[in-house]
GROMACS .gro file of C-alpha atoms in nm:
model
  478
    1SER     CA    1  -2.723   0.634   2.094
    2ALA     CA    2  -2.935   0.809   1.871
    3ALA     CA    3  -3.061   1.068   2.144
    4GLU     CA    4  -2.697   1.188   2.274
    5GLY     CA    5  -2.346   1.172   2.199
    6THR     CA    6  -2.166   0.829   2.271
    7THR     CA    7  -1.780   0.796   2.344
    8ALA     CA    8  -1.633   0.435   2.298
    9PRO     CA    9  -1.366   0.328   2.455
   10ARG     CA   10  -1.060   0.158   2.280
   11ALA     CA   11  -0.851  -0.123   2.451
   12PRO     CA   12  -0.529   0.067   2.613
   13ARG     CA   13  -0.160   0.045   2.335
   14ALA     CA   14   0.163   0.049   2.422
   15GLY     CA   15   0.279   0.264   2.705
   16GLY     CA   16  -0.055   0.243   2.900
   17ALA     CA   17  -0.223   0.535   2.671
   18ARG     CA   18  -0.581   0.485   2.560
   19HIS     CA   19  -0.764   0.682   2.283
   20LEU     CA   20  -1.141   0.731   2.264
   21LEU     CA   21  -1.389   0.767   1.964
   22LEU     CA   22  -1.655   1.009   2.023
   23CYS     CA   23  -1.963   0.932   1.788
   24LEU     CA   24  -2.242   1.218   1.737
   25PRO     CA   25  -2.637   1.118   1.680
   26GLU     CA   26  -2.711   1.179   1.330
   27PRO     CA   27  -2.918   1.468   1.369
   28LEU     CA   28  -2.596   1.628   1.458
   29TRP     CA   29  -2.429   1.558   1.141
   30GLY     CA   30  -2.604   1.789   0.931
   31THR     CA   31  -2.535   1.750   0.535
   32VAL     CA   32  -2.227   1.571   0.612
   33GLY     CA   33  -2.345   1.214   0.604
   34VAL     CA   34  -2.056   1.003   0.716
   35VAL     CA   35  -1.869   1.042   1.014
   36VAL     CA   36  -1.511   0.898   0.981
   37LEU     CA   37  -1.295   0.789   1.283
   38LEU     CA   38  -0.935   0.801   1.265
   39GLY     CA   39  -0.895   0.797   1.632
   40GLY     CA   40  -0.810   0.426   1.581
   41ALA     CA   41  -0.469   0.484   1.476
   42CYS     CA   42  -0.361   0.743   1.726
   43ALA     CA   43  -0.071   0.601   1.957
   44GLY     CA   44  -0.177   0.769   2.299
   45GLY     CA   45  -0.552   0.901   2.364
   46THR     CA   46  -0.717   1.081   2.173
   47SER     CA   47  -1.079   1.174   2.101
   48SER     CA   48  -1.168   1.264   1.721
   49LEU     CA   49  -1.468   1.350   1.577
   50LEU     CA   50  -1.410   1.358   1.200
   51PRO     CA   51  -1.688   1.442   0.949
   52ALA     CA   52  -1.589   1.318   0.601
   53GLY     CA   53  -1.780   1.481   0.348
   54PRO     CA   54  -1.711   1.690   0.184
   55LEU     CA   55  -1.343   1.523   0.220
   56ARG     CA   56  -1.175   1.777   0.036
   57SER     CA   57  -1.296   2.082   0.214
   58ALA     CA   58  -1.287   1.906   0.601
   59LEU     CA   59  -0.926   1.763   0.570
   60PRO     CA   60  -0.783   2.095   0.752
   61GLU     CA   61  -0.998   2.065   1.017
   62MET     CA   62  -0.952   1.667   1.032
   63ALA     CA   63  -0.572   1.743   1.047
   64ALA     CA   64  -0.660   1.998   1.333
   65VAL     CA   65  -0.871   1.777   1.546
   66ALA     CA   66  -0.659   1.435   1.489
   67VAL     CA   67  -0.383   1.525   1.722
   68ASN     CA   68  -0.235   1.320   1.950
   69LYS     CA   69  -0.330   1.389   2.313
   70ALA     CA   70  -0.095   1.131   2.481
   71GLY     CA   71  -0.005   1.309   2.804
   72PRO     CA   72   0.343   1.276   3.002
   73GLU     CA   73   0.228   0.929   3.119
   74SER     CA   74   0.235   0.770   2.812
   75GLY     CA   75   0.624   0.706   2.823
   76ARG     CA   76   0.721   0.755   2.477
   77GLY     CA   77   0.997   0.965   2.502
   78PRO     CA   78   1.089   1.268   2.684
   79GLY     CA   79   0.815   1.501   2.805
   80GLY     CA   80   0.530   1.244   2.703
   81GLY     CA   81   0.649   1.329   2.342
   82ASP     CA   82   0.722   1.015   2.120
   83GLY     CA   83   1.059   1.009   2.033
   84GLY     CA   84   1.084   1.372   1.984
   85ARG     CA   85   0.784   1.428   1.734
   86GLY     CA   86   0.570   1.634   1.943
   87PRO     CA   87   0.265   1.752   1.881
   88ALA     CA   88   0.400   1.855   1.513
   89GLY     CA   89   0.442   1.503   1.440
   90ALA     CA   90   0.146   1.434   1.611
   91ALA     CA   91  -0.109   1.449   1.303
   92VAL     CA   92   0.093   1.234   1.086
   93LYS     CA   93   0.098   0.995   1.370
   94VAL     CA   94  -0.222   0.945   1.349
   95LEU     CA   95  -0.200   0.776   1.001
   96GLU     CA   96  -0.024   0.477   1.126
   97CYS     CA   97  -0.070   0.082   1.077
   98GLY     CA   98  -0.242  -0.060   1.306
   99VAL     CA   99  -0.061  -0.360   1.330
  100CYS     CA  100   0.308  -0.240   1.277
  101GLU     CA  101   0.278   0.121   1.421
  102ASP     CA  102   0.433   0.236   1.087
  103VAL     CA  103   0.315   0.544   0.957
  104PHE     CA  104   0.183   0.502   0.607
  105SER     CA  105   0.327   0.586   0.316
  106LEU     CA  106   0.227   0.729  -0.028
  107GLN     CA  107   0.387   0.450  -0.196
  108GLY     CA  108   0.625   0.163  -0.116
  109ASP     CA  109   0.549  -0.088   0.122
  110LYS     CA  110   0.389   0.135   0.373
  111VAL     CA  111   0.058   0.186   0.126
  112PRO     CA  112  -0.253   0.126   0.323
  113ARG     CA  113  -0.461  -0.149   0.171
  114LEU     CA  114  -0.838  -0.212   0.226
  115LEU     CA  115  -0.995  -0.536   0.344
  116LEU     CA  116  -1.317  -0.664   0.267
  117CYS     CA  117  -1.395  -0.575   0.654
  118GLY     CA  118  -1.332  -0.195   0.595
  119HIS     CA  119  -1.000  -0.240   0.788
  120THR     CA  120  -0.668  -0.064   0.631
  121VAL     CA  121  -0.333  -0.255   0.696
  122CYS     CA  122  -0.022  -0.178   0.545
  123HIS     CA  123   0.104  -0.373   0.236
  124ASP     CA  124   0.409  -0.500   0.412
  125CYS     CA  125   0.172  -0.662   0.718
  126LEU     CA  126  -0.062  -0.768   0.441
  127THR     CA  127   0.197  -0.954   0.283
  128ARG     CA  128   0.309  -1.128   0.575
  129LEU     CA  129  -0.062  -1.249   0.706
  130PRO     CA  130  -0.094  -1.618   0.696
  131LEU     CA  131  -0.248  -1.753   0.398
  132HIS     CA  132  -0.601  -1.981   0.424
  133GLY     CA  133  -0.616  -2.106   0.046
  134ARG     CA  134  -0.649  -1.818  -0.149
  135ALA     CA  135  -0.716  -1.542   0.108
  136VAL     CA  136  -0.595  -1.341   0.481
  137ARG     CA  137  -0.772  -1.271   0.785
  138CYS     CA  138  -0.835  -0.934   0.924
  139PRO     CA  139  -0.589  -0.921   1.240
  140PHE     CA  140  -0.866  -0.713   1.353
  141ASP     CA  141  -1.185  -0.887   1.322
  142ARG     CA  142  -1.073  -1.224   1.156
  143GLN     CA  143  -1.299  -1.151   0.856
  144VAL     CA  144  -1.214  -1.324   0.552
  145THR     CA  145  -1.100  -1.122   0.246
  146GLU     CA  146  -1.025  -1.319  -0.092
  147LEU     CA  147  -0.746  -1.230  -0.293
  148GLY     CA  148  -0.726  -1.294  -0.645
  149ASP     CA  149  -0.437  -1.391  -0.882
  150SER     CA  150  -0.194  -1.068  -0.810
  151GLY     CA  151  -0.223  -1.141  -0.398
  152VAL     CA  152  -0.205  -0.853  -0.196
  153TRP     CA  153  -0.138  -0.627  -0.497
  154GLY     CA  154  -0.496  -0.669  -0.621
  155LEU     CA  155  -0.631  -0.489  -0.294
  156LYS     CA  156  -0.778  -0.180  -0.302
  157LYS     CA  157  -0.546   0.102  -0.199
  158ASN     CA  158  -0.760   0.334   0.090
  159PHE     CA  159  -0.744   0.693  -0.118
  160ALA     CA  160  -0.900   0.882   0.107
  161LEU     CA  161  -0.631   0.784   0.322
  162LEU     CA  162  -0.406   0.874   0.100
  163GLU     CA  163  -0.509   1.190   0.011
  164LEU     CA  164  -0.509   1.290   0.379
  165LEU     CA  165  -0.204   1.155   0.389
  166GLU     CA  166  -0.042   1.387   0.128
  167ARG     CA  167  -0.248   1.664   0.246
  168LEU     CA  168  -0.110   1.652   0.639
  169GLN     CA  169   0.250   1.631   0.451
  170ASN     CA  170   0.229   1.910   0.236
  171GLY     CA  171   0.056   2.128   0.517
  172PRO     CA  172  -0.217   2.309   0.476
  173ALA     CA  173  -0.343   2.526   0.154
  174GLY     CA  174  -0.179   2.875   0.132
  175GLN     CA  175   0.153   2.769   0.340
  176TYR     CA  176   0.332   2.749  -0.006
  177GLY     CA  177   0.543   3.089  -0.070
  178THR     CA  178   0.415   3.427   0.071
  179ALA     CA  179   0.107   3.599   0.013
  180GLU     CA  180   0.231   3.728  -0.328
  181GLU     CA  181   0.328   3.381  -0.456
  182GLY     CA  182   0.155   3.029  -0.453
  183ILE     CA  183   0.139   2.733  -0.626
  184GLY     CA  184  -0.137   2.615  -0.888
  185LEU     CA  185  -0.334   2.334  -0.959
  186SER     CA  186  -0.094   2.218  -1.243
  187GLY     CA  187   0.193   2.281  -1.007
  188GLU     CA  188   0.311   2.632  -1.167
  189SER     CA  189   0.442   2.924  -0.951
  190ILE     CA  190   0.136   3.202  -0.886
  191ILE     CA  191   0.244   3.525  -0.872
  192ARG     CA  192  -0.028   3.769  -0.748
  193CYS     CA  193  -0.094   4.130  -0.835
  194ASP     CA  194   0.083   4.385  -0.625
  195GLU     CA  195  -0.214   4.614  -0.658
  196ASP     CA  196  -0.474   4.371  -0.588
  197GLU     CA  197  -0.405   4.049  -0.465
  198ALA     CA  198  -0.721   3.881  -0.606
  199HIS     CA  199  -0.566   3.907  -0.936
  200VAL     CA  200  -0.259   3.680  -1.063
  201ALA     CA  201   0.034   3.903  -1.185
  202SER     CA  202   0.118   3.852  -1.567
  203VAL     CA  203   0.328   4.155  -1.625
  204TYR     CA  204   0.632   4.314  -1.498
  205CYS     CA  205   0.741   4.662  -1.484
  206THR     CA  206   1.076   4.731  -1.450
  207VAL     CA  207   1.088   5.094  -1.365
  208CYS     CA  208   0.824   5.044  -1.096
  209ALA     CA  209   0.964   4.676  -0.984
  210THR     CA  210   0.589   4.564  -0.941
  211HIS     CA  211   0.386   4.233  -1.062
  212LEU     CA  212   0.060   4.358  -1.247
  213CYS     CA  213  -0.228   4.200  -1.382
  214ALA     CA  214  -0.350   4.368  -1.732
  215ASP     CA  215  -0.620   4.567  -1.580
  216CYS     CA  216  -0.402   4.675  -1.309
  217SER     CA  217  -0.125   4.753  -1.585
  218GLN     CA  218  -0.361   4.942  -1.770
  219LEU     CA  219  -0.480   5.162  -1.469
  220THR     CA  220  -0.154   5.259  -1.273
  221HIS     CA  221   0.028   5.328  -1.599
  222SER     CA  222  -0.265   5.549  -1.779
  223THR     CA  223  -0.045   5.900  -1.802
  224LYS     CA  224   0.176   5.987  -2.011
  225THR     CA  225   0.478   5.919  -1.824
  226LEU     CA  226   0.398   5.621  -1.654
  227ALA     CA  227   0.282   5.503  -2.011
  228LYS     CA  228   0.676   5.501  -2.095
  229HIS     CA  229   0.774   5.261  -1.819
  230ARG     CA  230   0.896   4.923  -1.972
  231ARG     CA  231   0.671   4.635  -1.898
  232VAL     CA  232   0.747   4.316  -1.976
  233PRO     CA  233   0.581   3.923  -1.931
  234LEU     CA  234   0.677   3.750  -1.639
  235ALA     CA  235   0.857   3.526  -1.839
  236ASP     CA  236   1.092   3.777  -1.926
  237LYS     CA  237   1.117   3.950  -1.617
  238PRO     CA  238   1.502   4.041  -1.536
  239HIS     CA  239   1.673   3.848  -1.235
  240GLU     CA  240   1.713   4.060  -0.951
  241LYS     CA  241   2.085   4.143  -0.842
  242THR     CA  242   2.200   3.961  -0.529
  243MET     CA  243   2.335   4.193  -0.277
  244CYS     CA  244   2.679   4.064  -0.087
  245SER     CA  245   2.619   3.952   0.266
  246GLN     CA  246   2.966   4.085   0.370
  247HIS     CA  247   2.939   4.395   0.159
  248GLN     CA  248   2.580   4.468   0.120
  249VAL     CA  249   2.633   4.777  -0.112
  250HIS     CA  250   2.793   4.580  -0.352
  251ALA     CA  251   2.602   4.325  -0.584
  252ILE     CA  252   2.720   3.943  -0.647
  253GLU     CA  253   2.923   3.956  -0.981
  254PHE     CA  254   3.199   3.696  -0.956
  255VAL     CA  255   3.218   3.323  -0.882
  256CYS     CA  256   3.521   3.150  -0.706
  257LEU     CA  257   3.645   2.839  -0.867
  258GLU     CA  258   3.896   2.727  -0.598
  259GLU     CA  259   3.791   2.413  -0.424
  260GLY     CA  260   3.804   2.495  -0.080
  261CYS     CA  261   3.577   2.801  -0.169
  262GLN     CA  262   3.316   2.573  -0.336
  263ALA     CA  263   3.066   2.634  -0.012
  264SER     CA  264   3.045   2.965  -0.041
  265PRO     CA  265   3.205   3.070  -0.371
  266LEU     CA  266   2.984   3.401  -0.453
  267MET     CA  267   3.197   3.714  -0.451
  268CYS     CA  268   3.125   4.077  -0.542
  269CYS     CA  269   3.394   4.276  -0.662
  270VAL     CA  270   3.562   4.366  -0.273
  271CYS     CA  271   3.576   4.025  -0.206
  272LYS     CA  272   3.767   3.936  -0.515
  273GLU     CA  273   4.027   4.234  -0.467
  274TYR     CA  274   4.059   4.270  -0.091
  275GLY     CA  275   3.867   3.996   0.090
  276LYS     CA  276   3.889   3.604   0.140
  277HIS     CA  277   3.857   3.519  -0.204
  278GLN     CA  278   4.193   3.754  -0.290
  279GLY     CA  279   4.398   3.617  -0.580
  280HIS     CA  280   4.187   3.280  -0.661
  281LYS     CA  281   4.036   3.174  -0.957
  282HIS     CA  282   3.712   3.296  -1.062
  283SER     CA  283   3.446   3.331  -1.352
  284VAL     CA  284   3.174   3.585  -1.392
  285LEU     CA  285   2.871   3.529  -1.228
  286GLU     CA  286   2.651   3.506  -1.539
  287PRO     CA  287   2.828   3.321  -1.782
  288GLU     CA  288   2.908   3.073  -1.496
  289ALA     CA  289   2.524   3.081  -1.396
  290ASN     CA  290   2.431   3.016  -1.757
  291GLN     CA  291   2.689   2.727  -1.796
  292ILE     CA  292   2.507   2.571  -1.511
  293ARG     CA  293   2.158   2.616  -1.631
  294ALA     CA  294   2.259   2.464  -1.992
  295SER     CA  295   2.414   2.166  -1.795
  296ILE     CA  296   2.070   2.159  -1.608
  297LEU     CA  297   1.890   2.193  -1.904
  298ASP     CA  298   2.074   1.848  -2.029
  299MET     CA  299   1.995   1.712  -1.707
  300ALA     CA  300   1.634   1.771  -1.699
  301HIS     CA  301   1.638   1.644  -2.094
  302CYS     CA  302   1.744   1.278  -1.992
  303ILE     CA  303   1.516   1.292  -1.680
  304ARG     CA  304   1.238   1.387  -1.874
  305THR     CA  305   1.357   1.054  -2.146
  306PHE     CA  306   1.372   0.861  -1.834
  307THR     CA  307   1.039   0.958  -1.704
  308GLU     CA  308   0.923   0.895  -2.050
  309GLU     CA  309   1.081   0.533  -2.058
  310ILE     CA  310   0.956   0.464  -1.716
  311SER     CA  311   0.562   0.562  -1.839
  312ASP     CA  312   0.614   0.355  -2.104
  313TYR     CA  313   0.759   0.055  -1.930
  314SER     CA  314   0.504   0.106  -1.642
  315ARG     CA  315   0.180   0.167  -1.920
  316LYS     CA  316   0.309  -0.174  -2.041
  317LEU     CA  317   0.311  -0.364  -1.717
  318VAL     CA  318  -0.048  -0.255  -1.680
  319GLY     CA  319  -0.139  -0.346  -2.009
  320ILE     CA  320   0.015  -0.681  -1.954
  321VAL     CA  321  -0.128  -0.741  -1.634
  322GLN     CA  322  -0.478  -0.643  -1.737
  323HIS     CA  323  -0.424  -0.911  -2.036
  324ILE     CA  324  -0.350  -1.159  -1.768
  325GLU     CA  325  -0.677  -1.102  -1.526
  326GLY     CA  326  -0.921  -0.969  -1.815
  327GLY     CA  327  -1.214  -0.796  -1.740
  328GLU     CA  328  -1.499  -0.615  -1.866
  329GLN     CA  329  -1.524  -0.404  -2.210
  330ILE     CA  330  -1.827  -0.192  -2.353
  331VAL     CA  331  -1.904  -0.337  -2.687
  332GLU     CA  332  -2.218  -0.256  -2.931
  333ASP     CA  333  -2.416  -0.502  -3.034
  334GLY     CA  334  -2.619  -0.495  -3.424
  335VAL     CA  335  -2.856  -0.222  -3.282
  336GLY     CA  336  -2.603  -0.028  -3.173
  337MET     CA  337  -2.722  -0.066  -2.801
  338ALA     CA  338  -2.391  -0.061  -2.576
  339HIS     CA  339  -2.362  -0.291  -2.309
  340THR     CA  340  -2.043  -0.468  -2.102
  341GLU     CA  341  -1.885  -0.786  -2.194
  342HIS     CA  342  -1.637  -1.042  -2.023
  343VAL     CA  343  -1.342  -1.101  -2.173
  344PRO     CA  344  -1.088  -1.386  -2.018
  345GLY     CA  345  -0.769  -1.345  -1.977
  346THR     CA  346  -0.472  -1.539  -2.001
  347ALA     CA  347  -0.472  -1.685  -1.692
  348GLU     CA  348  -0.841  -1.755  -1.685
  349ASN     CA  349  -0.742  -1.923  -2.051
  350ALA     CA  350  -0.483  -2.138  -1.913
  351ARG     CA  351  -0.689  -2.272  -1.634
  352SER     CA  352  -0.954  -2.376  -1.883
  353CYS     CA  353  -0.713  -2.528  -2.087
  354VAL     CA  354  -0.588  -2.737  -1.792
  355ARG     CA  355  -0.938  -2.837  -1.718
  356ALA     CA  356  -0.992  -2.906  -2.071
  357TYR     CA  357  -0.635  -3.148  -2.045
  358PHE     CA  358  -0.752  -3.310  -1.731
  359SER     CA  359  -1.105  -3.385  -1.843
  360ASP     CA  360  -0.981  -3.557  -2.148
  361LEU     CA  361  -0.720  -3.716  -1.927
  362HIS     CA  362  -1.039  -3.856  -1.728
  363GLU     CA  363  -1.233  -3.995  -2.001
  364THR     CA  364  -0.875  -4.206  -2.119
  365LEU     CA  365  -0.858  -4.317  -1.809
  366CYS     CA  366  -1.198  -4.451  -1.780
  367ARG     CA  367  -1.217  -4.587  -2.110
  368GLN     CA  368  -0.865  -4.754  -2.006
  369GLU     CA  369  -1.043  -4.877  -1.666
  370GLU     CA  370  -1.290  -5.039  -1.850
  371MET     CA  371  -1.081  -5.208  -2.079
  372ALA     CA  372  -0.901  -5.312  -1.761
  373LEU     CA  373  -1.164  -5.468  -1.587
  374SER     CA  374  -1.284  -5.663  -1.928
  375VAL     CA  375  -0.927  -5.801  -1.906
  376VAL     CA  376  -0.962  -5.896  -1.528
  377ASP     CA  377  -1.340  -6.027  -1.590
  378ALA     CA  378  -1.220  -6.249  -1.891
  379HIS     CA  379  -0.888  -6.365  -1.678
  380VAL     CA  380  -1.129  -6.489  -1.394
  381ARG     CA  381  -1.374  -6.661  -1.621
  382GLU     CA  382  -1.112  -6.850  -1.784
  383LYS     CA  383  -0.960  -6.982  -1.455
  384LEU     CA  384  -1.286  -7.038  -1.270
  385ILE     CA  385  -1.365  -7.223  -1.592
  386TRP     CA  386  -1.073  -7.445  -1.538
  387LEU     CA  387  -1.132  -7.488  -1.195
  388ARG     CA  388  -1.493  -7.624  -1.253
  389GLN     CA  389  -1.361  -7.859  -1.512
  390GLN     CA  390  -1.076  -7.993  -1.291
  391GLN     CA  391  -1.342  -8.054  -0.992
  392GLU     CA  392  -1.556  -8.250  -1.255
  393ASP     CA  393  -1.287  -8.436  -1.364
  394MET     CA  394  -1.126  -8.517  -1.035
  395THR     CA  395  -1.522  -8.640  -0.951
  396ILE     CA  396  -1.531  -8.812  -1.213
  397LEU     CA  397  -1.185  -8.977  -1.155
  398LEU     CA  398  -1.303  -9.029  -0.786
  399SER     CA  399  -1.569  -9.205  -0.903
  400GLN     CA  400  -1.432  -9.458  -1.153
  401VAL     CA  401  -1.126  -9.528  -0.877
  402SER     CA  402  -1.359  -9.614  -0.616
  403THR     CA  403  -1.569  -9.875  -0.848
  404ALA     CA  404  -1.251 -10.008  -0.959
  405CYS     CA  405  -1.147 -10.071  -0.590
  406LEU     CA  406  -1.522 -10.231  -0.474
  407HIS     CA  407  -1.482 -10.480  -0.822
  408CYS     CA  408  -1.129 -10.553  -0.669
  409GLU     CA  409  -1.320 -10.658  -0.313
  410LYS     CA  410  -1.517 -10.815  -0.530
  411THR     CA  411  -1.314 -11.063  -0.688
  412LEU     CA  412  -1.132 -11.133  -0.402
  413GLN     CA  413  -1.404 -11.296  -0.206
  414GLN     CA  414  -1.493 -11.519  -0.533
  415ASP     CA  415  -1.361 -11.866  -0.549
  416ASP     CA  416  -1.061 -11.969  -0.742
  417CYS     CA  417  -1.166 -12.022  -1.055
  418ARG     CA  418  -1.332 -11.683  -1.088
  419VAL     CA  419  -1.012 -11.544  -0.956
  420VAL     CA  420  -0.808 -11.693  -1.252
  421LEU     CA  421  -1.059 -11.613  -1.495
  422ALA     CA  422  -1.098 -11.216  -1.373
  423LYS     CA  423  -0.684 -11.205  -1.403
  424GLN     CA  424  -0.696 -11.027  -1.695
  425GLU     CA  425  -0.950 -10.778  -1.646
  426ILE     CA  426  -0.756 -10.695  -1.309
  427THR     CA  427  -0.434 -10.634  -1.457
  428ARG     CA  428  -0.572 -10.377  -1.713
  429LEU     CA  429  -0.778 -10.206  -1.453
  430LEU     CA  430  -0.438 -10.161  -1.288
  431GLU     CA  431  -0.237 -10.055  -1.564
  432THR     CA  432  -0.504  -9.792  -1.586
  433LEU     CA  433  -0.505  -9.678  -1.247
  434GLN     CA  434  -0.129  -9.645  -1.235
  435LYS     CA  435  -0.135  -9.429  -1.579
  436GLN     CA  436  -0.417  -9.248  -1.405
  437GLN     CA  437  -0.210  -9.190  -1.113
  438GLN     CA  438   0.125  -9.058  -1.319
  439GLN     CA  439  -0.109  -8.828  -1.511
  440PHE     CA  440  -0.274  -8.658  -1.161
  441THR     CA  441   0.088  -8.655  -1.020
  442GLU     CA  442   0.230  -8.439  -1.367
  443LEU     CA  443  -0.089  -8.237  -1.316
  444ALA     CA  444  -0.045  -8.174  -0.940
  445ASP     CA  445   0.375  -8.073  -1.008
  446HIS     CA  446   0.275  -7.845  -1.303
  447VAL     CA  447  -0.043  -7.691  -1.164
  448GLN     CA  448  -0.015  -7.453  -0.844
  449LEU     CA  449  -0.337  -7.419  -0.707
  450ASP     CA  450  -0.343  -7.003  -0.598
  451ALA     CA  451  -0.641  -6.779  -0.549
  452SER     CA  452  -0.440  -6.486  -0.603
  453ILE     CA  453  -0.482  -6.305  -0.958
  454PRO     CA  454  -0.170  -6.123  -1.024
  455VAL     CA  455  -0.203  -5.777  -1.227
  456THR     CA  456   0.084  -5.565  -1.382
  457PHE     CA  457   0.006  -5.183  -1.443
  458THR     CA  458   0.231  -4.995  -1.754
  459LYS     CA  459   0.203  -4.644  -1.850
  460VAL     CA  460  -0.092  -4.740  -2.117
  461VAL     CA  461  -0.286  -5.017  -2.015
  462LEU     CA  462  -0.348  -5.302  -1.727
  463ILE     CA  463  -0.212  -5.658  -1.777
  464SER     CA  464  -0.338  -5.949  -1.626
  465TRP     CA  465  -0.144  -6.264  -1.640
  466LYS     CA  466  -0.284  -6.574  -1.825
  467TYR     CA  467  -0.221  -6.911  -1.802
  468ASN     CA  468  -0.282  -7.185  -2.042
  469TYR     CA  469  -0.464  -7.444  -1.821
  470PRO     CA  470  -0.385  -7.799  -1.897
  471LEU     CA  471  -0.668  -8.023  -1.891
  472TYR     CA  472  -0.688  -8.364  -1.737
  473GLU     CA  473  -0.862  -8.630  -1.951
  474SER     CA  474  -1.013  -8.865  -1.733
  475PRO     CA  475  -1.026  -9.191  -1.930
  476ASN     CA  476  -1.275  -9.502  -1.873
  477LEU     CA  477  -1.150  -9.720  -1.607
  478MET     CA  478  -1.463  -9.977  -1.658
   0.00000   0.00000   0.00000
């Protein structure tokens, strides 16, 4: 609630362990502004209140609070630990994927990526999620996240989580080296002044064997006697001689070259003459070290060259990805005002080309459809006209045959004289009927009465079969 802190229980995880997320009311946030709850990634019962801003200053406290508190009942290893990790590995284990329960990594398949709903899932689990068109559903709240052309690779990384993971892996600040040495922001070694640890040493006194800053060097060597001490820059500081572990009063001066002694090749003069390296082939320490340094320098040069090649190739990959995806660029108009302008990528240009092609193809198909329909219409009109003409001819023929039949019946009812006088007319009428019957038979044999309209498609146009319909000539029977 807004007046008091609340505790939100989560579902139990493997082994029966539970964890709690403690949320404080807004007045208790102070200037932090945002509360980040990392207890949801714990494997066992945790209760975490993690203020997240400013994140950089709060990370050590966050790492201290977000500790796995699973007891013996968690059943994840002897003594309630997780496979022997114990409390030391609990701070790292809090940063694990909620799907596969593997710890996130700074790179590779376990990189944490953000979904649109705000949940974080590792890259490997995201690639295993089923696709719904061009989107995936969050495995926790089922909300949809649209994917671009790059798929899962296009989802943003959770950089805050990566920074926390890196700090947890590297340990708290000040862990590197002793109080005398540290690591700078750029990675170089920092040596503190022996007189004042707040200062950074810049010179080394070979007589006093001390690291001094410029001010302390002048202050401590201001007398005539101490001013004669040799002070050199830290880069020229002579290497301290390492004493033999077997004969601690003697410095190491030689290197054994025997194959069986490569595990511990360093030796002093006593080891060389009387110890376990007696009679072994050896070399002097300094030339051997210089030779190794030379080989390391060559290797470092090869590594730098290889690194430059990888960086150059990576830059090319980034450029190609940007060229494919396109984006926004800042341009100036005629009056010098800057504004953003969308630059289409090759993917967008390819889609536009496909859309234009199929748009033209659609127009072409529409034109061919109209042409094909006109062919069908012409064929239908021609066939129907022929059929109507045949209907009319058959009607006339039927009328003429009926009239001839009626004339014959009337002639049969007349007297003999009239029958004899009608002989020529009856003969001519019978010949005409035989001729009409023969013509009708030939027409019926050659023309098949079929209502179907056969159609054939080709790659270019539609072809409708056309018939040359014979016309029935109906002579006058009277």
